[in-house]
mmCIF file of C-alpha atoms in Angstrom:
data_model
loop_
_atom_site.group_PDB
_atom_site.id
_atom_site.type_symbol
_atom_site.label_atom_id
_atom_site.label_comp_id
_atom_site.label_asym_id
_atom_site.label_seq_id
_atom_site.Cartn_x
_atom_site.Cartn_y
_atom_site.Cartn_z
ATOM 1 C CA UNK A 15 111.538 117.847 80.563
ATOM 2 C CA UNK A 16 108.609 115.630 79.847
ATOM 3 C CA UNK A 17 108.302 113.236 76.608
ATOM 4 C CA UNK A 18 105.913 114.330 73.815
ATOM 5 C CA UNK A 19 103.225 112.372 72.278
ATOM 6 C CA UNK A 20 105.006 112.538 68.934
ATOM 7 C CA UNK A 21 108.088 110.681 70.488
ATOM 8 C CA UNK A 22 106.420 107.972 72.423
ATOM 9 C CA UNK A 23 104.380 107.206 69.002
ATOM 10 C CA UNK A 24 108.012 107.265 66.766
ATOM 11 C CA UNK A 25 109.195 104.755 69.581
ATOM 12 C CA UNK A 26 106.494 102.435 69.217
ATOM 13 C CA UNK A 27 106.235 103.118 65.127
ATOM 14 C CA UNK A 28 109.236 101.736 65.516
ATOM 15 C CA UNK A 29 108.626 98.674 67.025
ATOM 16 C CA UNK A 30 105.736 98.187 64.776
ATOM 17 C CA UNK A 31 107.506 98.430 61.355
ATOM 18 C CA UNK A 32 110.399 96.225 62.616
ATOM 19 C CA UNK A 33 108.352 93.559 63.875
ATOM 20 C CA UNK A 34 109.267 93.567 67.442
ATOM 21 C CA UNK A 35 105.045 94.716 67.688
ATOM 22 C CA UNK A 36 102.875 92.139 65.340
ATOM 23 C CA UNK A 37 99.097 92.260 63.967
ATOM 24 C CA UNK A 38 97.311 92.134 66.819
ATOM 25 C CA UNK A 39 99.058 92.776 69.570
ATOM 26 C CA UNK A 40 98.315 94.713 72.366
ATOM 27 C CA UNK A 41 99.757 98.348 72.584
ATOM 28 C CA UNK A 42 100.189 99.817 76.065
ATOM 29 C CA UNK A 43 97.302 101.603 77.531
ATOM 30 C CA UNK A 44 97.401 105.893 77.893
ATOM 31 C CA UNK A 45 97.331 104.725 81.425
ATOM 32 C CA UNK A 46 100.340 102.678 81.080
ATOM 33 C CA UNK A 47 102.184 105.332 78.913
ATOM 34 C CA UNK A 48 101.256 107.844 81.521
ATOM 35 C CA UNK A 49 102.679 105.966 84.406
ATOM 36 C CA UNK A 50 105.697 104.812 82.661
ATOM 37 C CA UNK A 51 106.747 107.747 80.431
ATOM 38 C CA UNK A 52 105.917 110.056 84.187
ATOM 39 C CA UNK A 53 103.219 112.359 81.382
ATOM 40 C CA UNK A 54 99.782 113.376 81.521
ATOM 41 C CA UNK A 55 96.654 111.303 80.075
ATOM 42 C CA UNK A 56 96.257 113.741 77.391
ATOM 43 C CA UNK A 57 99.798 113.184 76.029
ATOM 44 C CA UNK A 58 99.751 109.621 76.435
ATOM 45 C CA UNK A 59 96.134 109.679 74.915
ATOM 46 C CA UNK A 60 97.493 111.362 72.059
ATOM 47 C CA UNK A 61 100.237 108.615 71.011
ATOM 48 C CA UNK A 62 97.125 106.140 70.325
ATOM 49 C CA UNK A 63 95.590 108.678 68.087
ATOM 50 C CA UNK A 64 98.723 109.600 66.274
ATOM 51 C CA UNK A 65 99.437 105.776 65.536
ATOM 52 C CA UNK A 66 95.415 105.790 64.306
ATOM 53 C CA UNK A 67 96.032 108.080 62.168
ATOM 54 C CA UNK A 68 98.858 106.529 60.635
ATOM 55 C CA UNK A 69 96.697 103.190 60.419
ATOM 56 C CA UNK A 70 99.192 101.330 62.285
ATOM 57 C CA UNK A 71 96.867 100.752 65.213
ATOM 58 C CA UNK A 72 93.598 100.049 65.801
ATOM 59 C CA UNK A 73 90.746 100.748 68.963
ATOM 60 C CA UNK A 74 89.558 96.668 69.478
ATOM 61 C CA UNK A 75 86.468 97.610 72.142
ATOM 62 C CA UNK A 76 86.976 95.946 75.097
ATOM 63 C CA UNK A 77 90.222 95.042 74.557
ATOM 64 C CA UNK A 78 92.179 98.020 73.817
ATOM 65 C CA UNK A 79 94.560 99.655 70.638
ATOM 66 C CA UNK A 80 95.951 96.839 69.285
ATOM 67 C CA UNK A 81 98.770 96.666 66.278
ATOM 68 C CA UNK A 82 96.658 96.521 62.918
ATOM 69 C CA UNK A 83 96.656 94.012 60.708
ATOM 70 C CA UNK A 84 97.657 96.592 57.350
ATOM 71 C CA UNK A 85 96.636 99.731 57.001
ATOM 72 C CA UNK A 86 92.973 98.887 55.285
ATOM 73 C CA UNK A 87 92.343 96.314 57.789
ATOM 74 C CA UNK A 88 89.646 96.963 60.268
ATOM 75 C CA UNK A 89 89.482 93.603 62.010
ATOM 76 C CA UNK A 90 93.224 92.711 63.624
ATOM 77 C CA UNK A 91 93.808 89.469 64.455
ATOM 78 C CA UNK A 92 94.082 88.529 68.535
ATOM 79 C CA UNK A 93 96.568 86.267 69.835
ATOM 80 C CA UNK A 94 98.727 85.582 72.406
ATOM 81 C CA UNK A 95 102.780 84.463 71.956
ATOM 82 C CA UNK A 96 103.773 80.975 73.104
ATOM 83 C CA UNK A 97 107.147 80.057 75.016
ATOM 84 C CA UNK A 98 109.661 80.193 72.970
ATOM 85 C CA UNK A 99 110.820 76.839 74.369
ATOM 86 C CA UNK A 100 109.923 74.067 76.864
ATOM 87 C CA UNK A 101 111.784 75.629 79.401
ATOM 88 C CA UNK A 102 109.902 79.062 79.347
ATOM 89 C CA UNK A 103 106.624 77.303 79.689
ATOM 90 C CA UNK A 104 107.646 75.452 82.406
ATOM 91 C CA UNK A 105 109.118 78.323 84.174
ATOM 92 C CA UNK A 106 105.336 80.488 83.281
ATOM 93 C CA UNK A 107 103.219 77.699 84.431
ATOM 94 C CA UNK A 108 104.873 77.351 87.694
ATOM 95 C CA UNK A 109 102.620 78.097 91.270
ATOM 96 C CA UNK A 110 103.566 80.716 93.754
ATOM 97 C CA UNK A 111 103.455 80.187 97.372
ATOM 98 C CA UNK A 112 100.186 81.686 98.471
ATOM 99 C CA UNK A 113 99.817 84.431 100.824
ATOM 100 C CA UNK A 114 97.931 87.419 101.462
ATOM 101 C CA UNK A 115 100.285 89.796 100.165
ATOM 102 C CA UNK A 116 100.815 87.694 97.259
ATOM 103 C CA UNK A 117 97.076 87.685 96.191
ATOM 104 C CA UNK A 118 96.722 91.782 97.665
ATOM 105 C CA UNK A 119 99.586 92.987 94.982
ATOM 106 C CA UNK A 120 97.353 90.526 92.504
ATOM 107 C CA UNK A 121 94.098 92.080 92.738
ATOM 108 C CA UNK A 122 95.763 95.971 92.739
ATOM 109 C CA UNK A 123 97.682 94.657 89.438
ATOM 110 C CA UNK A 124 94.364 93.614 87.710
ATOM 111 C CA UNK A 125 92.750 96.943 89.192
ATOM 112 C CA UNK A 126 95.679 99.069 87.926
ATOM 113 C CA UNK A 127 95.699 97.338 84.786
ATOM 114 C CA UNK A 128 91.779 96.827 83.756
ATOM 115 C CA UNK A 129 89.754 98.495 87.033
ATOM 116 C CA UNK A 130 88.432 97.321 89.845
ATOM 117 C CA UNK A 131 85.052 96.152 88.700
ATOM 118 C CA UNK A 132 87.398 93.639 86.970
ATOM 119 C CA UNK A 133 88.594 92.057 90.172
ATOM 120 C CA UNK A 134 87.280 88.603 91.514
ATOM 121 C CA UNK A 135 88.512 85.535 93.608
ATOM 122 C CA UNK A 136 88.241 83.753 90.137
ATOM 123 C CA UNK A 137 90.702 86.325 88.411
ATOM 124 C CA UNK A 138 93.243 86.605 91.277
ATOM 125 C CA UNK A 139 93.621 82.812 91.108
ATOM 126 C CA UNK A 140 94.024 82.588 87.260
ATOM 127 C CA UNK A 141 96.619 85.350 87.755
ATOM 128 C CA UNK A 142 98.421 83.180 90.567
ATOM 129 C CA UNK A 143 97.616 80.123 89.127
ATOM 130 C CA UNK A 144 95.969 78.558 91.631
ATOM 131 C CA UNK A 145 92.672 77.545 92.315
ATOM 132 C CA UNK A 146 89.913 80.187 94.047
ATOM 133 C CA UNK A 147 89.258 78.400 96.646
ATOM 134 C CA UNK A 148 92.932 78.547 97.819
ATOM 135 C CA UNK A 149 92.830 82.125 97.953
ATOM 136 C CA UNK A 150 90.313 81.746 100.808
ATOM 137 C CA UNK A 151 92.650 80.501 103.064
ATOM 138 C CA UNK A 152 95.090 83.928 103.259
ATOM 139 C CA UNK A 153 91.487 86.270 102.078
ATOM 140 C CA UNK A 154 88.025 85.785 103.605
ATOM 141 C CA UNK A 155 86.306 87.974 100.655
ATOM 142 C CA UNK A 156 86.492 90.076 97.676
ATOM 143 C CA UNK A 157 85.558 92.971 100.338
ATOM 144 C CA UNK A 158 88.266 91.881 102.663
ATOM 145 C CA UNK A 159 90.544 92.016 99.180
ATOM 146 C CA UNK A 160 89.638 95.240 98.318
ATOM 147 C CA UNK A 161 90.520 96.714 102.138
ATOM 148 C CA UNK A 162 93.585 95.387 101.575
ATOM 149 C CA UNK A 163 94.395 96.520 97.860
ATOM 150 C CA UNK A 164 93.256 99.852 99.619
ATOM 151 C CA UNK A 165 96.057 99.558 102.496
ATOM 152 C CA UNK A 166 98.420 98.278 100.045
ATOM 153 C CA UNK A 167 98.074 101.364 97.912
ATOM 154 C CA UNK A 168 98.131 103.722 100.449
ATOM 155 C CA UNK A 169 101.260 102.820 102.000
ATOM 156 C CA UNK A 170 102.858 103.780 98.800
ATOM 157 C CA UNK A 171 101.740 107.504 99.984
ATOM 158 C CA UNK A 172 104.834 109.353 101.830
ATOM 159 C CA UNK A 173 104.733 113.101 103.147
ATOM 160 C CA UNK A 174 106.865 114.249 100.459
ATOM 161 C CA UNK A 175 109.881 116.758 101.147
ATOM 162 C CA UNK A 176 110.203 117.908 104.295
ATOM 163 C CA UNK A 177 109.749 121.805 104.504
ATOM 164 C CA UNK A 178 109.744 124.084 107.677
ATOM 165 C CA UNK A 179 106.595 125.947 106.828
ATOM 166 C CA UNK A 180 103.544 123.893 106.752
ATOM 167 C CA UNK A 181 101.907 124.897 104.022
ATOM 168 C CA UNK A 182 104.580 123.921 101.420
ATOM 169 C CA UNK A 183 104.221 120.514 103.600
ATOM 170 C CA UNK A 184 100.922 119.915 103.164
ATOM 171 C CA UNK A 185 101.455 121.018 99.065
ATOM 172 C CA UNK A 186 104.366 118.275 98.913
ATOM 173 C CA UNK A 187 102.394 115.731 100.726
ATOM 174 C CA UNK A 188 99.138 116.079 98.962
ATOM 175 C CA UNK A 189 101.265 115.924 95.306
ATOM 176 C CA UNK A 190 102.266 112.363 96.789
ATOM 177 C CA UNK A 191 98.547 111.788 97.466
ATOM 178 C CA UNK A 192 97.746 112.879 93.937
ATOM 179 C CA UNK A 193 100.484 110.398 92.521
ATOM 180 C CA UNK A 194 99.053 107.284 94.267
ATOM 181 C CA UNK A 195 95.670 108.634 93.188
ATOM 182 C CA UNK A 196 97.280 108.464 89.546
ATOM 183 C CA UNK A 197 99.030 105.339 90.144
ATOM 184 C CA UNK A 198 96.145 103.503 91.177
ATOM 185 C CA UNK A 199 93.063 105.493 89.396
ATOM 186 C CA UNK A 200 90.352 102.855 91.026
ATOM 187 C CA UNK A 201 91.435 103.974 94.567
ATOM 188 C CA UNK A 202 89.413 107.560 95.167
ATOM 189 C CA UNK A 203 86.295 105.546 94.010
ATOM 190 C CA UNK A 204 87.074 102.928 97.055
ATOM 191 C CA UNK A 205 87.773 105.702 99.580
ATOM 192 C CA UNK A 206 85.237 107.127 101.938
ATOM 193 C CA UNK A 207 85.249 110.350 104.586
ATOM 194 C CA UNK A 208 81.508 109.720 105.749
ATOM 195 C CA UNK A 209 82.441 105.993 106.911
ATOM 196 C CA UNK A 210 85.921 106.107 106.465
ATOM 197 C CA UNK A 211 88.110 102.670 105.790
ATOM 198 C CA UNK A 212 89.565 101.657 109.461
ATOM 199 C CA UNK A 213 92.873 100.683 107.880
ATOM 200 C CA UNK A 214 96.268 101.786 108.698
ATOM 201 C CA UNK A 215 97.391 103.922 106.494
ATOM 202 C CA UNK A 216 94.327 105.677 105.810
ATOM 203 C CA UNK A 217 94.873 107.205 109.439
ATOM 204 C CA UNK A 218 98.060 107.365 109.281
ATOM 205 C CA UNK A 219 97.745 110.052 106.654
ATOM 206 C CA UNK A 220 94.819 111.734 108.295
ATOM 207 C CA UNK A 221 96.971 111.851 111.278
ATOM 208 C CA UNK A 222 99.768 113.384 109.468
ATOM 209 C CA UNK A 223 97.213 116.152 107.312
ATOM 210 C CA UNK A 224 96.323 117.013 111.507
ATOM 211 C CA UNK A 225 99.573 117.780 112.969
ATOM 212 C CA UNK A 226 100.644 119.813 109.549
ATOM 213 C CA UNK A 227 97.671 122.183 110.156
ATOM 214 C CA UNK A 228 97.742 122.523 113.556
ATOM 215 C CA UNK A 229 101.128 123.839 113.123
ATOM 216 C CA UNK A 230 99.171 126.698 111.754
ATOM 217 C CA UNK A 231 97.961 127.486 115.189
ATOM 218 C CA UNK A 232 94.514 126.342 115.613
ATOM 219 C CA UNK A 233 92.259 123.976 117.111
ATOM 220 C CA UNK A 234 92.147 120.406 116.094
ATOM 221 C CA UNK A 235 88.509 120.462 115.306
ATOM 222 C CA UNK A 236 89.668 122.832 112.705
ATOM 223 C CA UNK A 237 92.804 121.195 111.842
ATOM 224 C CA UNK A 238 90.177 117.872 111.085
ATOM 225 C CA UNK A 239 87.991 120.152 108.791
ATOM 226 C CA UNK A 240 90.709 121.797 106.816
ATOM 227 C CA UNK A 241 91.974 118.045 106.243
ATOM 228 C CA UNK A 242 88.623 116.667 105.257
ATOM 229 C CA UNK A 243 88.139 120.187 102.695
ATOM 230 C CA UNK A 244 91.333 119.549 100.852
ATOM 231 C CA UNK A 245 90.902 115.534 100.907
ATOM 232 C CA UNK A 246 87.867 115.206 99.276
ATOM 233 C CA UNK A 247 88.639 118.090 97.023
ATOM 234 C CA UNK A 248 91.299 115.629 95.289
ATOM 235 C CA UNK A 249 89.975 112.663 95.743
ATOM 236 C CA UNK A 250 86.923 113.837 94.055
ATOM 237 C CA UNK A 251 88.988 115.217 91.160
ATOM 238 C CA UNK A 252 90.586 111.369 91.199
ATOM 239 C CA UNK A 253 87.461 109.822 90.861
ATOM 240 C CA UNK A 254 87.652 110.874 87.149
ATOM 241 C CA UNK A 255 90.361 108.970 86.351
ATOM 242 C CA UNK A 256 88.707 105.425 86.427
ATOM 243 C CA UNK A 257 85.702 106.201 84.465
ATOM 244 C CA UNK A 258 87.882 107.716 81.355
ATOM 245 C CA UNK A 259 90.377 105.104 81.373
ATOM 246 C CA UNK A 260 87.330 102.683 81.231
ATOM 247 C CA UNK A 261 85.704 104.710 78.893
ATOM 248 C CA UNK A 262 89.078 104.977 76.453
ATOM 249 C CA UNK A 263 89.489 101.049 76.980
ATOM 250 C CA UNK A 264 85.703 100.320 75.806
ATOM 251 C CA UNK A 265 86.015 102.713 73.246
ATOM 252 C CA UNK A 266 89.451 103.139 71.885
ATOM 253 C CA UNK A 267 89.103 106.972 71.916
ATOM 254 C CA UNK A 268 90.600 109.289 74.201
ATOM 255 C CA UNK A 269 89.292 112.326 76.060
ATOM 256 C CA UNK A 270 90.624 114.554 73.646
ATOM 257 C CA UNK A 271 89.873 113.226 70.411
ATOM 258 C CA UNK A 272 86.126 112.734 71.713
ATOM 259 C CA UNK A 273 86.154 116.582 72.130
ATOM 260 C CA UNK A 274 87.341 117.148 69.052
ATOM 261 C CA UNK A 275 84.497 114.948 67.312
ATOM 262 C CA UNK A 276 81.830 116.535 69.108
ATOM 263 C CA UNK A 277 83.380 120.272 68.542
ATOM 264 C CA UNK A 278 81.083 121.445 65.781
ATOM 265 C CA UNK A 279 78.201 120.264 68.375
ATOM 266 C CA UNK A 280 79.167 122.452 71.064
ATOM 267 C CA UNK A 281 80.510 125.216 69.122
ATOM 268 C CA UNK A 282 76.614 125.638 67.717
ATOM 269 C CA UNK A 283 74.790 125.005 71.420
ATOM 270 C CA UNK A 284 77.060 127.748 72.626
ATOM 271 C CA UNK A 285 76.386 130.316 69.983
ATOM 272 C CA UNK A 286 72.663 128.962 70.519
ATOM 273 C CA UNK A 287 72.625 129.331 73.773
ATOM 274 C CA UNK A 288 74.662 132.639 74.231
ATOM 275 C CA UNK A 289 77.086 131.068 76.308
ATOM 276 C CA UNK A 290 80.013 133.612 76.218
ATOM 277 C CA UNK A 291 81.792 132.122 78.659
ATOM 278 C CA UNK A 292 81.999 128.626 76.962
ATOM 279 C CA UNK A 293 82.360 130.399 73.143
ATOM 280 C CA UNK A 294 85.604 132.149 74.147
ATOM 281 C CA UNK A 295 87.021 128.558 75.346
ATOM 282 C CA UNK A 296 85.378 126.180 72.098
ATOM 283 C CA UNK A 297 88.519 126.504 69.593
ATOM 284 C CA UNK A 298 91.017 128.363 71.366
ATOM 285 C CA UNK A 299 93.125 125.588 71.527
ATOM 286 C CA UNK A 300 92.153 125.469 75.672
ATOM 287 C CA UNK A 301 93.045 121.901 76.407
ATOM 288 C CA UNK A 302 91.550 120.384 80.508
ATOM 289 C CA UNK A 303 94.956 118.829 81.935
ATOM 290 C CA UNK A 304 93.411 117.493 85.261
ATOM 291 C CA UNK A 305 97.493 117.255 86.400
ATOM 292 C CA UNK A 306 97.380 121.326 85.991
ATOM 293 C CA UNK A 307 93.764 121.670 87.123
ATOM 294 C CA UNK A 308 95.423 119.729 90.798
ATOM 295 C CA UNK A 309 97.915 122.317 91.163
ATOM 296 C CA UNK A 310 95.886 125.228 90.292
ATOM 297 C CA UNK A 311 92.971 123.626 93.259
ATOM 298 C CA UNK A 312 95.625 122.573 95.508
ATOM 299 C CA UNK A 313 96.975 126.459 95.316
ATOM 300 C CA UNK A 314 93.305 128.144 95.231
ATOM 301 C CA UNK A 315 92.262 125.957 98.135
ATOM 302 C CA UNK A 316 95.168 126.056 101.159
ATOM 303 C CA UNK A 317 95.164 130.145 100.275
ATOM 304 C CA UNK A 318 91.443 129.874 101.180
ATOM 305 C CA UNK A 319 92.312 127.798 104.217
ATOM 306 C CA UNK A 320 95.455 129.844 104.897
ATOM 307 C CA UNK A 321 92.990 132.872 105.361
ATOM 308 C CA UNK A 322 90.430 131.702 106.887
ATOM 309 C CA UNK A 323 92.450 129.996 109.462
ATOM 310 C CA UNK A 324 94.425 133.382 110.442
ATOM 311 C CA UNK A 325 90.466 135.642 110.216
#
C-alpha cells in the first residue's frame, strides 16, 4: 500500500514542531519524496501543498520549499547547519581519491537533485572538494562527463522479472526503464534515437528489446522498429519529468496546485469554445498521473504491436 500525502506531511510536521527541522531548513523536494517514499509525483507534490496551507512551509524561487519562520513570515531565514565539533568538521572537509567513477557519481547526484543544466566541472569539483583542473585527468570535458552519467544511469536498468511470454518480458523490462527514468529525470532528454549514444548500457538495452521481440517470430528489422516505437513513446513521456521538477523548484507550486489555480480560466475557455470532452474533465476530480498513463500507454502499444506483428 502506498503512503498517502497526509501521512508524509504529518511526519514532516512533527519534525518541524519538535525542532528537528528549523526555520529556513530546506524540506525534501517533491522529487526526493517521490524517490524515497515510492509515491507518485502528484502525491509528493501534495505534501508541500498541505504544509504550505498550514503556514509551516514557504516556497523560495530558485531554492525550493523551506520551513517557514512563523505563520506570518514571507521571508524565511536561509542558513546551513555548522559541524558540531572539529572532528566532524575535519571529516566533512576531507578529500576523496579522485577517479572517473567518483566524478560521474557526483555529476549524477547534482543532476538528480537540481537538473542536468546545473552540472558543470566547477560544480562537481566543489562537491568533491577539489579543484576543477584536477577533474580533467579523469574526464575530458562536460560532454564526456554527461555521456558517462548516461551510461552510469542506464546500468541501473535490468530486464525485470523473468517470464516465459515475450510480451510479459517486454512489460517487465520497460517498467524497469520507466523506473530508471523516474530515478533520473534528466536522463530521457540526453538520449537520442536518430543519433544514438554508442554506450554499452544503451546498446545492451536495445539488444535485449530486439531479441525479446524476435521471440514473436518476426524479422530483425521488424523487431528493431517495434523496439524504437516503444522506446520513443516511453522516452517522450519521461522528457516531461525534468521540466516539471524545475518549474516546481522555481515557483514552489506543484502541477496539481497550478491546475487548481487556473481551473476557473480553463472552465471558462472550455465552455466558451464548446469543448465538450474537456468540459467533462474539468472539475470532475480527474488527476493526470504519469505513472498510470505510462502503464496504460505500455499496454495499448503492446496490444497494437502484437496485432500488427501477427497480421
